[in-house]
Short mmCIF file of C-alpha atoms and ligand atoms in Angstrom, two decimals:
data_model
loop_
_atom_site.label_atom_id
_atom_site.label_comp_id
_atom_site.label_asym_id
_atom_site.label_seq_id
_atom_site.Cartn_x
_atom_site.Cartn_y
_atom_site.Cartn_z
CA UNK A 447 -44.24 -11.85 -12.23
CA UNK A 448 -40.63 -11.77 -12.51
CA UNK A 449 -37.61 -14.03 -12.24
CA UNK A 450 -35.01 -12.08 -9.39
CA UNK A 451 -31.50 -12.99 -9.43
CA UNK A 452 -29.69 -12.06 -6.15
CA UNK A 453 -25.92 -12.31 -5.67
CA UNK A 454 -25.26 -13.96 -2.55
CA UNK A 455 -26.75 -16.34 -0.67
CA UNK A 456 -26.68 -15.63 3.00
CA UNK A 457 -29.29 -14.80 5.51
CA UNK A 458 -30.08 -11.07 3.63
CA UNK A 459 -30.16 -13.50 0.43
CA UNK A 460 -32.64 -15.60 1.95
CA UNK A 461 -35.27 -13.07 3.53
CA UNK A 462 -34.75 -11.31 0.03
CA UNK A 463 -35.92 -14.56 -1.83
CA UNK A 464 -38.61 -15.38 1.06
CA UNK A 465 -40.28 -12.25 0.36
CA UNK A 466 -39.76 -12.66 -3.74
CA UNK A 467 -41.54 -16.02 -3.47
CA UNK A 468 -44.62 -14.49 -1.33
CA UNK A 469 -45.11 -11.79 -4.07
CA UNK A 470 -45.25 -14.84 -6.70
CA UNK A 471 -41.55 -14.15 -8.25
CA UNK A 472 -38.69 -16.68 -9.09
CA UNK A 473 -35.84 -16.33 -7.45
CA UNK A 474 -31.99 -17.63 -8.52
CA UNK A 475 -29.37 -17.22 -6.53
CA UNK A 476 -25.60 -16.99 -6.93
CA UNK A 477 -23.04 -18.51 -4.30
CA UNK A 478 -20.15 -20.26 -4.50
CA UNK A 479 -21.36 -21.82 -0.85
CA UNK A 480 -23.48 -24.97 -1.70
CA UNK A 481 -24.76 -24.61 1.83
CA UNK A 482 -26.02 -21.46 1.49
CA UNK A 483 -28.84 -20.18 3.44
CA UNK A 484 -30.85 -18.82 0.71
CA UNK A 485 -30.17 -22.08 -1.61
CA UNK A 486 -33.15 -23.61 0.39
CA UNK A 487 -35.31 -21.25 -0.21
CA UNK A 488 -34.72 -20.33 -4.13
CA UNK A 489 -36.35 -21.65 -7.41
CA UNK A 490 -32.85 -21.62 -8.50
CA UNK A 491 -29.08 -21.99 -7.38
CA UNK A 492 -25.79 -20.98 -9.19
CA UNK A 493 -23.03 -22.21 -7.50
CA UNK A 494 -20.26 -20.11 -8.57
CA UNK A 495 -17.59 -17.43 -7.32
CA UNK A 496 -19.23 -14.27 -7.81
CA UNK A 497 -16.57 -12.75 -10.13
CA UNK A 498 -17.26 -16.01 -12.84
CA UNK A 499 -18.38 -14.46 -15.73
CA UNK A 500 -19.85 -17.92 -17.49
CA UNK A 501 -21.73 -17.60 -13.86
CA UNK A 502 -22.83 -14.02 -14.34
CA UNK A 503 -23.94 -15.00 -18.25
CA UNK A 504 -26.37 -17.86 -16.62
CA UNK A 505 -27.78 -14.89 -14.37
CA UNK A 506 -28.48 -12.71 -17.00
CA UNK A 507 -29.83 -15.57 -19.11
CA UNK A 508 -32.39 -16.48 -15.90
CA UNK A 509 -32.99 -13.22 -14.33
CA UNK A 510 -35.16 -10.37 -14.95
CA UNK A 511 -33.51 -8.21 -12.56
CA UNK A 512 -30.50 -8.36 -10.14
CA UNK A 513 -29.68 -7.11 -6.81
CA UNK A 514 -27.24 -8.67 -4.21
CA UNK A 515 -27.20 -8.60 -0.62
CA UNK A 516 -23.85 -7.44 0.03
CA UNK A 517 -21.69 -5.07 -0.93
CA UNK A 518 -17.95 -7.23 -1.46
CA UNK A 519 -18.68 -7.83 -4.72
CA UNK A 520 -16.12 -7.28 -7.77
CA UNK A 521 -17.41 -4.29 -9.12
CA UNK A 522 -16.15 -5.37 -12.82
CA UNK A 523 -18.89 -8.08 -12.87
CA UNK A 524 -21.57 -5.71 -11.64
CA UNK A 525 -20.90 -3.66 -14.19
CA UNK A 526 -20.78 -6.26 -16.87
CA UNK A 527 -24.41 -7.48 -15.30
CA UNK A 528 -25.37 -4.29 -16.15
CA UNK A 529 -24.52 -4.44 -19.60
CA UNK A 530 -27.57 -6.29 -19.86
CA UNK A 531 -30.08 -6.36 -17.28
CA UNK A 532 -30.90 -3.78 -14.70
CA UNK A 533 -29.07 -4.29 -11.23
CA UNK A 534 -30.76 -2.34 -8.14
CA UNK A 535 -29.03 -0.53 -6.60
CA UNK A 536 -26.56 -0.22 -9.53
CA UNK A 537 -22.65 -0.36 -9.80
CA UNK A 538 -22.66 3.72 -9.42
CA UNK A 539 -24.01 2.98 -5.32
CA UNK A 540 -21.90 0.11 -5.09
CA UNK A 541 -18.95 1.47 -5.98
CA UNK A 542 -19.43 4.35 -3.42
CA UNK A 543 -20.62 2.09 -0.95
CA UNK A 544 -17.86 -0.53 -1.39
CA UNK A 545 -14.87 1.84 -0.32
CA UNK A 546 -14.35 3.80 3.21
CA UNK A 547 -12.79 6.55 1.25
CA UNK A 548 -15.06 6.97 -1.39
CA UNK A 549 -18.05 6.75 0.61
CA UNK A 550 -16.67 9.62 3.15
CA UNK A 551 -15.77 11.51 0.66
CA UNK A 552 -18.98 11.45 -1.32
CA UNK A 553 -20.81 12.35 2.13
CA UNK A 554 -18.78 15.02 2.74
CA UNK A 555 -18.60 16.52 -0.70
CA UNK A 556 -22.38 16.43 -0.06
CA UNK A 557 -21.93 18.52 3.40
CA UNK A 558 -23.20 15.12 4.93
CA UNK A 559 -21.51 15.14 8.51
CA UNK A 560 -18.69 12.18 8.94
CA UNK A 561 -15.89 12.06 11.48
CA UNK A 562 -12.73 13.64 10.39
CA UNK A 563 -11.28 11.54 8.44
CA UNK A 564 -7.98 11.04 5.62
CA UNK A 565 -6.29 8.69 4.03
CA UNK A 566 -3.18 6.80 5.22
CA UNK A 567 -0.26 5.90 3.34
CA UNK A 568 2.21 5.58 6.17
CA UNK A 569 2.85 5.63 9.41
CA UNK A 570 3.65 9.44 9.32
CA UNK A 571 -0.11 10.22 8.42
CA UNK A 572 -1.32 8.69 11.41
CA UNK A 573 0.92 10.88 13.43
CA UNK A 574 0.38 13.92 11.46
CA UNK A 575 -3.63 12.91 12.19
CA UNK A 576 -3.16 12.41 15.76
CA UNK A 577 -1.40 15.16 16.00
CA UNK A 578 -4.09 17.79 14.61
CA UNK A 579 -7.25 15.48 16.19
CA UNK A 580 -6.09 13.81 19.07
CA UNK A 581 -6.29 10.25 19.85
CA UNK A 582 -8.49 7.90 20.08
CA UNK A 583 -8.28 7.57 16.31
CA UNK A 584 -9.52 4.42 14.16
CA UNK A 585 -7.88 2.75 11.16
CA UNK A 586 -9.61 0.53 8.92
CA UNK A 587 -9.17 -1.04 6.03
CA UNK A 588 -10.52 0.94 2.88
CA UNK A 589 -12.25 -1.97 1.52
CA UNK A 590 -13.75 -5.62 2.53
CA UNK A 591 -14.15 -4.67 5.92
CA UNK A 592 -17.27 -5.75 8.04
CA UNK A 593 -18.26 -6.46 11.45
CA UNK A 594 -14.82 -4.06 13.37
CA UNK A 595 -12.88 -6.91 10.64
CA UNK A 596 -10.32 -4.54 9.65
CA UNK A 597 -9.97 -2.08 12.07
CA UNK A 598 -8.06 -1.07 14.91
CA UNK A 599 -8.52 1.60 17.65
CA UNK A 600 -5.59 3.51 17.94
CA UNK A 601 -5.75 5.14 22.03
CA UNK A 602 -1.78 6.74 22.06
CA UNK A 603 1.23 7.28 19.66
CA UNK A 604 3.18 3.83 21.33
CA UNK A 605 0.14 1.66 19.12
CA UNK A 606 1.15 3.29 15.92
CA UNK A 607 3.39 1.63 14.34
CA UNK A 608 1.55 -2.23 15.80
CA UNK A 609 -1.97 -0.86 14.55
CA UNK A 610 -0.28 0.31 11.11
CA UNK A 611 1.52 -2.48 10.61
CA UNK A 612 -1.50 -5.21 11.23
CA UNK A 613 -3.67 -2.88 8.78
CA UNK A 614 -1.39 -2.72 6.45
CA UNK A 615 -1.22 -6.41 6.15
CA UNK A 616 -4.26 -6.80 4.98
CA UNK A 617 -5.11 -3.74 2.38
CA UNK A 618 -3.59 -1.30 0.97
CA UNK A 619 -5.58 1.41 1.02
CA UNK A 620 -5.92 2.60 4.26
CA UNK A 621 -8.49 5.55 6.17
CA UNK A 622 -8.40 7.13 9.72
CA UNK A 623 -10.88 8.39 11.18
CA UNK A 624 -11.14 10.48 14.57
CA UNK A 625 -12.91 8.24 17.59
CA UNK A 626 -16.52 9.50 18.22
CA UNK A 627 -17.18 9.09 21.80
CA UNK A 628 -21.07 8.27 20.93
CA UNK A 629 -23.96 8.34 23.21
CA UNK A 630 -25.87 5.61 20.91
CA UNK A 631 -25.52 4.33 17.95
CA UNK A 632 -28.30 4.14 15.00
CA UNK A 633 -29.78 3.10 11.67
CA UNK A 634 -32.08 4.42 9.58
CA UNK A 635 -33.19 2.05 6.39
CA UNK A 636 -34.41 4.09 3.32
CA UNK A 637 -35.61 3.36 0.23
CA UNK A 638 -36.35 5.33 -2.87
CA UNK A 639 -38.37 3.77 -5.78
CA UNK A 640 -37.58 3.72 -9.70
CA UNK A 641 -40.06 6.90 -9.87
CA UNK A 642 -38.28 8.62 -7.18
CA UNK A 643 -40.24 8.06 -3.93
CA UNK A 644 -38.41 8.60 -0.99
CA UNK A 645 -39.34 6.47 2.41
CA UNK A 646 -37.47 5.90 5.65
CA UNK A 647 -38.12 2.70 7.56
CA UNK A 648 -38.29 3.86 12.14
CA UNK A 649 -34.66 4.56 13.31
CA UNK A 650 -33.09 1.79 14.97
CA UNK A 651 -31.16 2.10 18.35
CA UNK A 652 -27.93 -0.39 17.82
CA UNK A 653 -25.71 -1.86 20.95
CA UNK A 654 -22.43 -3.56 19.40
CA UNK A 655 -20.91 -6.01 20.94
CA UNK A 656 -17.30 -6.94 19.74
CA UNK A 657 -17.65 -4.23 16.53
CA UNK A 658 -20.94 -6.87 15.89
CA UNK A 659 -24.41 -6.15 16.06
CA UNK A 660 -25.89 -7.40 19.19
CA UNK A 661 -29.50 -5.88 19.63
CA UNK A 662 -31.73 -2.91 17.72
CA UNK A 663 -34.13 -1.06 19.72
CA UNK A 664 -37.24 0.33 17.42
CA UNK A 665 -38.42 3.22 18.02
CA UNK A 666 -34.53 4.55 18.89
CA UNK A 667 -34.28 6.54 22.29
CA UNK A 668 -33.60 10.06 20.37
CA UNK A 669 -35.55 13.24 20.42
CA UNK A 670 -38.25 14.46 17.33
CA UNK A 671 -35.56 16.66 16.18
CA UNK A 672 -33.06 14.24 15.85
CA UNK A 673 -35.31 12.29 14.04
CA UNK A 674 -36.28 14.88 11.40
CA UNK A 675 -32.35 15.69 11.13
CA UNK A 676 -31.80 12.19 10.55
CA UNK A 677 -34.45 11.73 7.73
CA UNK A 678 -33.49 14.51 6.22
CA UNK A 679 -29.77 13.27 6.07
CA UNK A 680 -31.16 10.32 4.73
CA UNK A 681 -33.00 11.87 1.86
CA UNK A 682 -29.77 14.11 0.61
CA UNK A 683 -28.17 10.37 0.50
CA UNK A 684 -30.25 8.53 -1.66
CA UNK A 685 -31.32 12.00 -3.99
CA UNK A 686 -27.04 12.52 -4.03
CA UNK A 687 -26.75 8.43 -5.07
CA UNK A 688 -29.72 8.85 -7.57
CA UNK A 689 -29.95 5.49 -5.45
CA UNK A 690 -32.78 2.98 -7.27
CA UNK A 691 -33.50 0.17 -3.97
CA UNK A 692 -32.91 0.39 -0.69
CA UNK A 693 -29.51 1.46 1.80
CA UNK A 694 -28.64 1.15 5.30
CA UNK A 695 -27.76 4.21 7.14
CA UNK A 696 -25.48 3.28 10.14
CA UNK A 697 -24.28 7.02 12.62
CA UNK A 698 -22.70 7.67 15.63
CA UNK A 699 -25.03 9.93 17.84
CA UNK A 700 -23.47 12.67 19.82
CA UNK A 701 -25.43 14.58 22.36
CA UNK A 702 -27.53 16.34 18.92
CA UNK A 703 -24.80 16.00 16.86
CA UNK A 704 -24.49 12.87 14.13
CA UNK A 705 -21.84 11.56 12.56
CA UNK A 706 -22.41 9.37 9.16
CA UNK A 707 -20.49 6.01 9.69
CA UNK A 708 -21.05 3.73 6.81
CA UNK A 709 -24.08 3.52 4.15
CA UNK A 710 -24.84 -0.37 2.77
CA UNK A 711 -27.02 -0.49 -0.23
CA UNK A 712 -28.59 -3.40 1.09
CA UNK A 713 -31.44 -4.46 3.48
CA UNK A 714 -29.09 -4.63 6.90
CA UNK A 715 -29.08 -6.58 9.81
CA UNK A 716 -30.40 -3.52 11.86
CA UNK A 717 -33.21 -3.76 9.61
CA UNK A 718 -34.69 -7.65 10.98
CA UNK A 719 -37.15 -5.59 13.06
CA UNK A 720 -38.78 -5.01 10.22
CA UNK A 721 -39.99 -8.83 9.55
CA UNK A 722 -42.38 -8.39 12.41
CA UNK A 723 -42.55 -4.62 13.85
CA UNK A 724 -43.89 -3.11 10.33
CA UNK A 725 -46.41 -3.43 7.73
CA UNK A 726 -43.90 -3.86 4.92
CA UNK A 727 -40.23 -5.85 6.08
CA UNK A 728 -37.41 -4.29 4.51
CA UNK A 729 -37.18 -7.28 1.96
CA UNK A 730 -40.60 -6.73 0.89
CA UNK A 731 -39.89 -3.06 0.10
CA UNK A 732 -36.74 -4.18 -1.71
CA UNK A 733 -38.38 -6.35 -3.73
CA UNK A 734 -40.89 -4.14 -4.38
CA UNK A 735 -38.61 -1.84 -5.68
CA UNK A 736 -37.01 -4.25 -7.93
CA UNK A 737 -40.72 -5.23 -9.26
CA UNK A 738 -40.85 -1.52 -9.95
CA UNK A 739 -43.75 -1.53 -7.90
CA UNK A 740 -43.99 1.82 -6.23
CA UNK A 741 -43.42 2.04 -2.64
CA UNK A 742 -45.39 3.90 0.71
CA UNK A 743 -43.90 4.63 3.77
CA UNK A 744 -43.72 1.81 5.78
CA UNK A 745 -46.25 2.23 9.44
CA UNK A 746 -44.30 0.37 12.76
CA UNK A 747 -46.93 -1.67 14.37
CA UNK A 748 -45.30 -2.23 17.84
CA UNK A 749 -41.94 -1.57 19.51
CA UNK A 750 -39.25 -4.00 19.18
CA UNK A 751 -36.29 -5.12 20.16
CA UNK A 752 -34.01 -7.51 17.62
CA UNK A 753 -31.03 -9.67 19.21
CA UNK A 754 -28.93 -11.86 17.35
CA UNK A 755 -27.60 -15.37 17.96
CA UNK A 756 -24.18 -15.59 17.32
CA UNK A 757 -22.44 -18.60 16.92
CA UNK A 758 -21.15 -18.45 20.27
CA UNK A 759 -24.30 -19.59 22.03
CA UNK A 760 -23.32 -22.78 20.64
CA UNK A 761 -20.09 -22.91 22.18
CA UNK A 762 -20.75 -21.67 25.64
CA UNK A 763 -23.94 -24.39 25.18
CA UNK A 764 -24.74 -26.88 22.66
CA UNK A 765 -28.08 -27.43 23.20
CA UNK A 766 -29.85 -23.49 23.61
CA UNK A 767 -33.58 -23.61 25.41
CA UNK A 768 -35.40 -22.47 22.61
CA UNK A 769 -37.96 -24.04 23.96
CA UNK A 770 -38.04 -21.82 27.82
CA UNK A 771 -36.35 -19.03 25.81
CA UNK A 772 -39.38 -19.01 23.07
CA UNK A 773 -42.13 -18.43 25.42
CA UNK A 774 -41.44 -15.45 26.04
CA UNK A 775 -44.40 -13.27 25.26
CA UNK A 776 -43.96 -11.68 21.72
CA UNK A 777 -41.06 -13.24 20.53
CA UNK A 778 -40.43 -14.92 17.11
CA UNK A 779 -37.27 -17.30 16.53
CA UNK A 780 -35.14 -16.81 12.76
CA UNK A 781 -32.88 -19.28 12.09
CA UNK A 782 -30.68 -18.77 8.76
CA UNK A 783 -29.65 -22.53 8.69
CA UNK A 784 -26.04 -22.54 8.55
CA UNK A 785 -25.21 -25.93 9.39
CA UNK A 786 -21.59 -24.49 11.39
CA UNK A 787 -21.25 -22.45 14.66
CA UNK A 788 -18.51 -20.39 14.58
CA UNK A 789 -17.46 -17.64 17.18
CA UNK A 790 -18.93 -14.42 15.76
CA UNK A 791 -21.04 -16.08 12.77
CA UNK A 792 -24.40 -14.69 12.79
CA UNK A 793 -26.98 -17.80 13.06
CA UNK A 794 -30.02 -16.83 13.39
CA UNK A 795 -32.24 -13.88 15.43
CA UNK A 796 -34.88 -13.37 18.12
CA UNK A 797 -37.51 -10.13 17.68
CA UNK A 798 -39.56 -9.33 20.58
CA UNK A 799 -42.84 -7.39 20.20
CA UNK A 800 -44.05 -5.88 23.22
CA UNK A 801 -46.42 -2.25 23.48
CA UNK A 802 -43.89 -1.28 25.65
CA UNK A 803 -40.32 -0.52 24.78
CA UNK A 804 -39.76 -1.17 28.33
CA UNK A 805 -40.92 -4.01 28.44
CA UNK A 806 -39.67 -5.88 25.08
CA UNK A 807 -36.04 -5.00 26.14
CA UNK A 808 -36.28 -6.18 29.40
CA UNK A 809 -38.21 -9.43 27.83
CA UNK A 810 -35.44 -9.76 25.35
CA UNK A 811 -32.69 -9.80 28.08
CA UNK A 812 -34.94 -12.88 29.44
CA UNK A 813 -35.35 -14.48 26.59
CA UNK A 814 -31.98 -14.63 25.70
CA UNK A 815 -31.06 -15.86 29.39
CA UNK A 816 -33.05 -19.19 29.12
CA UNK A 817 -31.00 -19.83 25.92
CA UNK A 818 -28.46 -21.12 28.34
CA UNK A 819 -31.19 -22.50 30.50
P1 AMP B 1283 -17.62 -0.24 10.92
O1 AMP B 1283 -16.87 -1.44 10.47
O2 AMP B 1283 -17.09 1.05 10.38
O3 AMP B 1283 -19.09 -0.39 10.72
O4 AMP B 1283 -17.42 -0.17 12.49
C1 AMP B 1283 -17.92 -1.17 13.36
C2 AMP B 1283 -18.14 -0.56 14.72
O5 AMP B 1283 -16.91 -0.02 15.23
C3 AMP B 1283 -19.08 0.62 14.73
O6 AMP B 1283 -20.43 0.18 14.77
C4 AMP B 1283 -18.64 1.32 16.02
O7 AMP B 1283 -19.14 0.67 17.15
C5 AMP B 1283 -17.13 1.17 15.98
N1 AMP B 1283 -16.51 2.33 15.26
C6 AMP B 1283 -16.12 2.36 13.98
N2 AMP B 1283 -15.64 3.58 13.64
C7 AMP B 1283 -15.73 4.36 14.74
C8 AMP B 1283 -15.42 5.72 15.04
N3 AMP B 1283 -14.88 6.54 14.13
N4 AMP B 1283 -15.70 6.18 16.27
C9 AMP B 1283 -16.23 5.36 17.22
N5 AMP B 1283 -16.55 4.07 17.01
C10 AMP B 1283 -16.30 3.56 15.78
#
C-alpha cells in the first residue's frame, strides 16, 4: 500500500488519515500546529508552515502521493510538490478553487450559473454594481476567506463606503456579488477517478448559522429535477477542471433556479454525513482516488441529519451532556480533539440516523438540547 502525505492537519486531515490507515496506507501529515487533530492519528507528523520548502522536500521524500484538506495553501509550493510527486486534486483545481474571481469566472465561462458578480477596485464599482443589480449585494474578499470571514452584506448605498473600507483592509482583491434571496441552501460532493469516473455523493440540505455550517439534511428537500440539474452541473465541473479527487459543490437554491456559490476541492464539512449515512464516507472515496483505485457511486443507507459543535457549547456550558444528549436513538458523537474552545471553532459533530427524515431532524434538535442539560 502506499505512504499518503496530506497538507494540513485539521479535522478533514484527520478523517482523511483515519480512512488511509483502515485501507492499510501510511499517512504523514504536514502542520505547523503541534496539536493538530490529525497528528494523533498519523504514522507521521511534519511540523512545519506549509509554504517551507525543506518541509515540502521531507514530504516528497516520505510520500507517495499528496493531497491536502484545504484549499489556503501557497500555490507556489503545490506546484513545486508537483514537480515530483502527484498531488490530487492538482495545483490547476487549486488555483481555481483558491480565488472568488477565478472560480466565478471559470463557472461562468463554462455557462455554469453564479450570481452576478465583478470585481471591485473601489468604492465606485460597488455603486456602479448596485446601481445596475440592486442591493442587497455581498463583498468578499477574493482570497482566504472561509466561514462569512471576509465578507460583508451590503443592504443600501449609506454601508458603502464602511463595508469597502473593512474589506479592503484585509485583501486586495476584492468581488461583489448580487444577494440571492435562497429558499435552501445545498451541497453536492463529487468525485471523479484517475480513469475518469464520474460519481456524486446524495445532495445535502445546509442551514448556516453565523455564515457557519450548522446542520446538513441528507436526502435535501428538492424535487427529482433539481436533482438531475444539480448532477449534471456537477459533472460539467469536474469534466471542465479535468479534476483528479474529489470537490465540494456548495449553491444557493432559488425556487428551480441554482446559483453556484463556491467549489472546494476537498472532502467538506457538508460531507460528515457520509461517515455513517453511506457505504463509502467521502474520505474513503478520496483516498481511494488517491490509491488510484477506481471508484462506484456511493448508495445512502439511511437519512441523516449532521450538526456541528461549535466551540460555543463550551462557553454557554462547560460540561455538555454527552451522556443524555448521546442516547438519542441513532446518533454517533465525532470529536476532532482540539484541546481549545473558541467561539465559532468547529469541535467536533453529531450524525443522527433515523428511517425517517422527520424524525432524525426532530431527534437532532433533541439531541443537541440535552447538550446543555
Ligand atoms: P461563502 O464564504 O461564500 O461560502 O459564504 C458563506 C455564507 O454566506 C453562504 O453559505 C451564504 O449563507 C452566505 N452568502 C454568501 N454569498 C451569498 C450571496 N451571494 N447571496 C446570499 N447569501 C450569500
Amino acid at each position: 500500500m502506499k505512504n499518503i502525505g496530506i497538507i494540513g492537519g485539521g479535522q478533514l486531515g484527520k478523517m482523511i488519515a483515519i480512512s488511509a490507515k483502515e485501507m492499510g496506507n501510511n499517512t504523514i501529515v504536514l502542520d505547523p500546529n503541534p496539536d493538530s487533530p490529525a497528528f494523533g492519528v498519523s504514522d507521521e507528523k511534519i511540523i512545519s508552515e506549509f509554504d517551507d520548502l525543506n518541509a515540502c522536500d521531507i514530504l516528497i521524500e516520505k510520500s507517495d502521493i499528496i493531497t491536502y484538506e484545504f484549499e489556503n495553501i501557497k500555490l507556489d509550493s503545490v506546484e513545486y510538490l508537483e514537480k515530483y510527486r502527484k498531488v490530487f486534486p492538482s495545483s490547476k483545481v487549486l488555483s481555481i478553487s483558491q480565488n472568488r474571481i477565478l472560480e466565478k469566472e471559470f463557472l461562468k465561462n463554462n455557462k455554469i450559473p453564479v450570481a452576478e458578480f465583478n470585481l471591485v477596485k473601489s468604492e465606485k464599482d460597488i455603486i456602479k454594481f448596485c446601481e445596475n443589480f440592486n442591493f442587497p449585494v455581498v463583498i468578499k474578499t477574493a482570497t482566504e476567506g472561509y466561514d462569512g470571514k471576509g465578507q460583508k452584506i451590503i443592504k443600501n448605498v449609506n454601508e458603502i463606503p464602511s463595508s469597502y473600507r473593512e474589506i479592503s483592509k484585509k485583501n486586495k482583491e476584492i468581488i461583489i456579488e448580487k444577494f440571492i434571496n435562497f429558499d435552501k441552501e445545498v451541497s453536492v460532493i463529487c468525485s471523479r477517478d484517475t480513469s475518469g469516473e464520474i460519481t456524486s455523493f446524495p445532495i445535502s440540505e445546509n442551514i448556516h448559522v453565523n455564515h457557519i455550517l450548522d446542520k446538513s439534511i441528507v436526502p435535501a428537500r428538492i424535487s427529482k429535477t433539481l436533482e438531475n440539474k444539480i448532477n449534471n452541473l456537477a459533472e460539467i465541473i469536474v469534466n471542465q477542471l479535468e479534476l483528479v479527487g474529489l470537490i465540494c459543490i456548495e449553491m444557493f437554491v432559488l425556487g428551480e433556479e441554482v446559483f453556484i456559490n463556491e467549489i472546494a476541492p476537498r472532502p467538506h464539512n457538508s460531507g460528515h454525513y457520509t461517515l455513517d449515512a453511506c457505504d463509502t464516507s467521502q474520505f474513503d472515496q478520496v483516498v481511494k482516488i488517491l490509491l488510484g483505485f477506481n471508484t462506484c457511486k456511493p448508495k445512502l443507507l439511511s437519512p441523516a441529519v449532521m450538526f456541528n459543535l461549535l466551540g460555543d457549547i463550551w462557553f454557554d456550558n462547560l460540561n455538555p451532556n454527552w451522556n443524555k444528549a448521546l442516547m438519542t436513538p441513532g446518533s454517533k458523537l465525532y470529536l476532532y480533539g482540539k484541546h481549545e474552545p473558541r467561539i465559532g471553532r468547529k469541535m467536533g459533530h453529531i450524525n443522527i440516523l433515523n428511517n425517517s427524515l422527520d424524525d432524525a431532524i426532530k431527534l437532532s434538535e433533541s439531541c443537541k438540547s440535552m447538550l446543555y442539560d
